[in-house]
Amino acid sequence: MPLIPIAMALANFIPAIAGWLGGSKAEDVASKVVGIAQTVTGQSAPDAALAAIQADPNLAMQFQKAVLDQQVEIQKLLSADHQADLNADVANTAAINTTMQAEAKADHWPTYSWRPFVGFCFGIAWLGDYLLLPIIHGYAPAVVVPVVPTEAWVAIGGVLGVASFFRGKMQADPRVPSDNRG
């Protein structure tokens, strides 16, 4: 029987349990919480342990105390899950960085000039959106000024920010290897 629904029912007694049941370790956390309930109630079946805690306020209080006593072990389970997510993000960033470095060192001009070209295009679009269109709108109020969603600018800024940070670092520090293409 799946333990997550029983653990969610036990979250009525300790709301923090509901927050612990996300991610890849949800089944492990649910198993730990239900195991605590079974130990406190002396019941071998998870359903029976839940029913006993729901029926007896003293058992509910003992369950709360036992979960709080075991909270460190539960947090260790959750931190292992969080660490795995961080490691995956680091690996993904390293792969992107490797790709960008390979593009920068390429021998063909379309490959090494693509990111700077895109950066200049977005810079021109930004100037047009925030400088030229308001000026045009001031001279010709009948002209409808399109609005670029904020999310688009945040995405563009994130992409260009990573590229420009590393390019600026390379250009500012002569010890960083470069072929001086940009």
Tab-separated table of C-alpha atoms in Angstrom:
chain	number	residue	atom	x	y	z
A	1	MET	CA	0.000	0.000	0.000
A	2	PRO	CA	1.327	3.497	-0.827
A	3	LEU	CA	2.437	5.333	2.283
A	4	ILE	CA	2.256	8.896	0.955
A	5	PRO	CA	-1.561	9.233	1.404
A	6	ILE	CA	-1.266	7.963	4.981
A	7	ALA	CA	1.587	10.378	5.666
A	8	MET	CA	-0.536	13.201	4.215
A	9	ALA	CA	-3.331	12.244	6.607
A	10	LEU	CA	-0.810	12.349	9.457
A	11	ALA	CA	0.087	15.875	8.315
A	12	ASN	CA	-3.161	16.973	9.985
A	13	PHE	CA	-1.293	16.549	13.269
A	14	ILE	CA	2.043	18.022	12.095
A	15	PRO	CA	1.600	20.345	9.073
A	16	ALA	CA	5.348	20.295	8.313
A	17	ILE	CA	4.963	16.705	7.086
A	18	ALA	CA	3.098	17.928	4.006
A	19	GLY	CA	6.108	20.060	3.046
A	20	TRP	CA	8.478	17.120	3.475
A	21	LEU	CA	6.580	14.934	1.018
A	22	GLY	CA	7.837	16.567	-2.168
A	23	GLY	CA	10.720	15.522	-4.386
A	24	SER	CA	12.342	12.207	-5.061
A	25	LYS	CA	12.623	11.278	-1.381
A	26	ALA	CA	8.877	11.582	-0.703
A	27	GLU	CA	8.397	7.822	-0.379
A	28	ASP	CA	11.338	7.545	2.035
A	29	VAL	CA	10.025	10.397	4.179
A	30	ALA	CA	6.513	8.914	4.136
A	31	SER	CA	7.942	5.562	5.198
A	32	LYS	CA	9.803	7.221	8.074
A	33	VAL	CA	6.726	9.173	9.259
A	34	VAL	CA	4.412	6.170	9.020
A	35	GLY	CA	7.029	4.046	10.810
A	36	ILE	CA	7.036	6.558	13.665
A	37	ALA	CA	3.234	6.365	13.815
A	38	GLN	CA	3.363	2.556	13.917
A	39	THR	CA	5.960	2.624	16.697
A	40	VAL	CA	3.963	5.103	18.794
A	41	THR	CA	0.677	3.227	18.405
A	42	GLY	CA	2.070	-0.310	18.484
A	43	GLN	CA	0.113	-1.113	15.319
A	44	SER	CA	1.703	-3.114	12.532
A	45	ALA	CA	-0.563	-1.843	9.745
A	46	PRO	CA	-0.166	1.778	8.570
A	47	ASP	CA	-3.964	2.251	8.317
A	48	ALA	CA	-4.466	0.999	11.863
A	49	ALA	CA	-1.748	3.347	13.157
A	50	LEU	CA	-3.440	6.306	11.447
A	51	ALA	CA	-6.839	5.338	12.847
A	52	ALA	CA	-5.416	4.981	16.363
A	53	ILE	CA	-3.774	8.419	16.228
A	54	GLN	CA	-6.968	9.978	14.893
A	55	ALA	CA	-9.024	8.374	17.675
A	56	ASP	CA	-6.784	9.097	20.678
A	57	PRO	CA	-5.512	12.644	21.417
A	58	ASN	CA	-2.811	11.250	23.737
A	59	LEU	CA	-1.421	9.111	20.895
A	60	ALA	CA	-1.572	12.161	18.614
A	61	MET	CA	0.534	14.120	21.099
A	62	GLN	CA	3.008	11.234	21.451
A	63	PHE	CA	3.202	11.030	17.655
A	64	GLN	CA	3.953	14.765	17.440
A	65	LYS	CA	6.713	14.442	20.017
A	66	ALA	CA	8.213	11.393	18.297
A	67	VAL	CA	8.246	13.138	14.910
A	68	LEU	CA	9.906	16.195	16.418
A	69	ASP	CA	12.505	13.918	18.018
A	70	GLN	CA	13.187	12.309	14.622
A	71	GLN	CA	13.146	15.569	12.681
A	72	VAL	CA	16.943	15.602	12.288
A	73	GLU	CA	16.920	12.235	10.489
A	74	ILE	CA	14.050	13.390	8.271
A	75	GLN	CA	15.955	16.567	7.412
A	76	LYS	CA	18.991	14.457	6.496
A	77	LEU	CA	16.843	12.578	3.972
A	78	LEU	CA	15.617	15.855	2.532
A	79	SER	CA	19.069	17.432	2.392
A	80	ALA	CA	20.403	14.460	0.437
A	81	ASP	CA	17.651	15.092	-2.116
A	82	HIS	CA	18.508	18.789	-2.223
A	83	GLN	CA	22.208	18.002	-2.638
A	84	ALA	CA	21.410	15.728	-5.589
A	85	ASP	CA	19.452	18.585	-7.216
A	86	LEU	CA	22.367	20.960	-6.674
A	87	ASN	CA	24.818	18.470	-8.177
A	88	ALA	CA	22.580	18.104	-11.237
A	89	ASP	CA	22.449	21.907	-11.630
A	90	VAL	CA	26.231	22.160	-11.336
A	91	ALA	CA	26.693	19.446	-13.969
A	92	ASN	CA	24.240	21.196	-16.293
A	93	THR	CA	26.011	24.545	-15.872
A	94	ALA	CA	29.375	22.895	-16.541
A	95	ALA	CA	28.020	21.362	-19.758
A	96	ILE	CA	26.699	24.740	-20.914
A	97	ASN	CA	30.009	26.389	-20.057
A	98	THR	CA	31.904	23.732	-22.019
A	99	THR	CA	29.662	24.330	-25.025
A	100	MET	CA	30.198	28.083	-24.832
A	101	GLN	CA	33.964	27.635	-24.588
A	102	ALA	CA	33.976	25.293	-27.583
A	103	GLU	CA	31.957	27.806	-29.603
A	104	ALA	CA	34.342	30.620	-28.662
A	105	LYS	CA	37.360	28.574	-29.797
A	106	ALA	CA	35.807	27.433	-33.066
A	107	ASP	CA	37.606	28.107	-36.340
A	108	HIS	CA	34.515	29.149	-38.318
A	109	TRP	CA	33.300	32.724	-37.915
A	110	PRO	CA	29.557	31.841	-37.761
A	111	THR	CA	30.200	29.592	-34.781
A	112	TYR	CA	32.279	31.964	-32.670
A	113	SER	CA	30.350	35.087	-33.672
A	114	TRP	CA	26.824	33.771	-33.084
A	115	ARG	CA	26.525	34.681	-29.378
A	116	PRO	CA	27.908	38.207	-29.831
A	117	PHE	CA	25.579	38.683	-32.829
A	118	VAL	CA	22.578	37.635	-30.749
A	119	GLY	CA	23.753	39.956	-27.964
A	120	PHE	CA	23.928	42.924	-30.319
A	121	CYS	CA	20.479	42.074	-31.735
A	122	PHE	CA	18.960	42.036	-28.262
A	123	GLY	CA	20.750	45.259	-27.382
A	124	ILE	CA	19.288	46.944	-30.442
A	125	ALA	CA	15.836	45.528	-29.625
A	126	TRP	CA	16.133	46.834	-26.064
A	127	LEU	CA	17.079	50.312	-27.273
A	128	GLY	CA	14.214	50.265	-29.737
A	129	ASP	CA	11.698	49.109	-27.161
A	130	TYR	CA	12.651	51.505	-24.380
A	131	LEU	CA	14.073	54.491	-26.257
A	132	LEU	CA	12.825	54.770	-29.829
A	133	LEU	CA	9.243	53.531	-29.439
A	134	PRO	CA	8.402	55.964	-26.614
A	135	ILE	CA	9.878	58.810	-28.681
A	136	ILE	CA	7.814	57.760	-31.702
A	137	HIS	CA	4.750	57.444	-29.495
A	138	GLY	CA	5.355	60.993	-28.223
A	139	TYR	CA	5.407	62.405	-31.780
A	140	ALA	CA	2.606	60.230	-33.127
A	141	PRO	CA	0.200	59.281	-30.309
A	142	ALA	CA	-1.984	57.287	-32.697
A	143	VAL	CA	0.821	54.749	-33.164
A	144	VAL	CA	0.280	51.661	-31.034
A	145	VAL	CA	3.416	50.857	-29.061
A	146	PRO	CA	3.929	47.115	-28.593
A	147	VAL	CA	4.892	45.899	-25.142
A	148	VAL	CA	7.574	43.257	-24.684
A	149	PRO	CA	6.814	41.019	-21.685
A	150	THR	CA	9.132	41.425	-18.713
A	151	GLU	CA	9.835	37.694	-18.690
A	152	ALA	CA	11.392	37.954	-22.150
A	153	TRP	CA	13.821	40.613	-20.948
A	154	VAL	CA	14.685	38.595	-17.842
A	155	ALA	CA	15.470	35.534	-19.999
A	156	ILE	CA	17.529	37.590	-22.419
A	157	GLY	CA	19.378	39.289	-19.577
A	158	GLY	CA	20.168	35.945	-17.973
A	159	VAL	CA	21.591	34.477	-21.153
A	160	LEU	CA	23.552	37.558	-22.089
A	161	GLY	CA	24.658	38.162	-18.513
A	162	VAL	CA	26.408	34.789	-18.321
A	163	ALA	CA	28.092	35.294	-21.678
A	164	SER	CA	29.157	38.872	-20.995
A	165	PHE	CA	30.439	38.108	-17.499
A	166	PHE	CA	32.842	35.462	-18.757
A	167	ARG	CA	33.806	37.443	-21.854
A	168	GLY	CA	34.472	40.546	-19.738
A	169	LYS	CA	36.504	38.508	-17.270
A	170	MET	CA	38.548	37.084	-20.146
A	171	GLN	CA	39.196	40.531	-21.621
A	172	ALA	CA	40.045	42.135	-18.278
A	173	ASP	CA	42.526	39.490	-17.115
A	174	PRO	CA	45.458	38.889	-19.488
A	175	ARG	CA	46.196	35.564	-17.782
A	176	VAL	CA	42.926	34.082	-19.068
A	177	PRO	CA	43.659	32.279	-22.354
A	178	SER	CA	41.989	33.880	-25.354
A	179	ASP	CA	42.341	34.021	-29.106
A	180	ASN	CA	41.248	37.723	-29.025
A	181	ARG	CA	38.333	37.346	-31.390
A	182	GLY	CA	35.947	39.560	-29.511
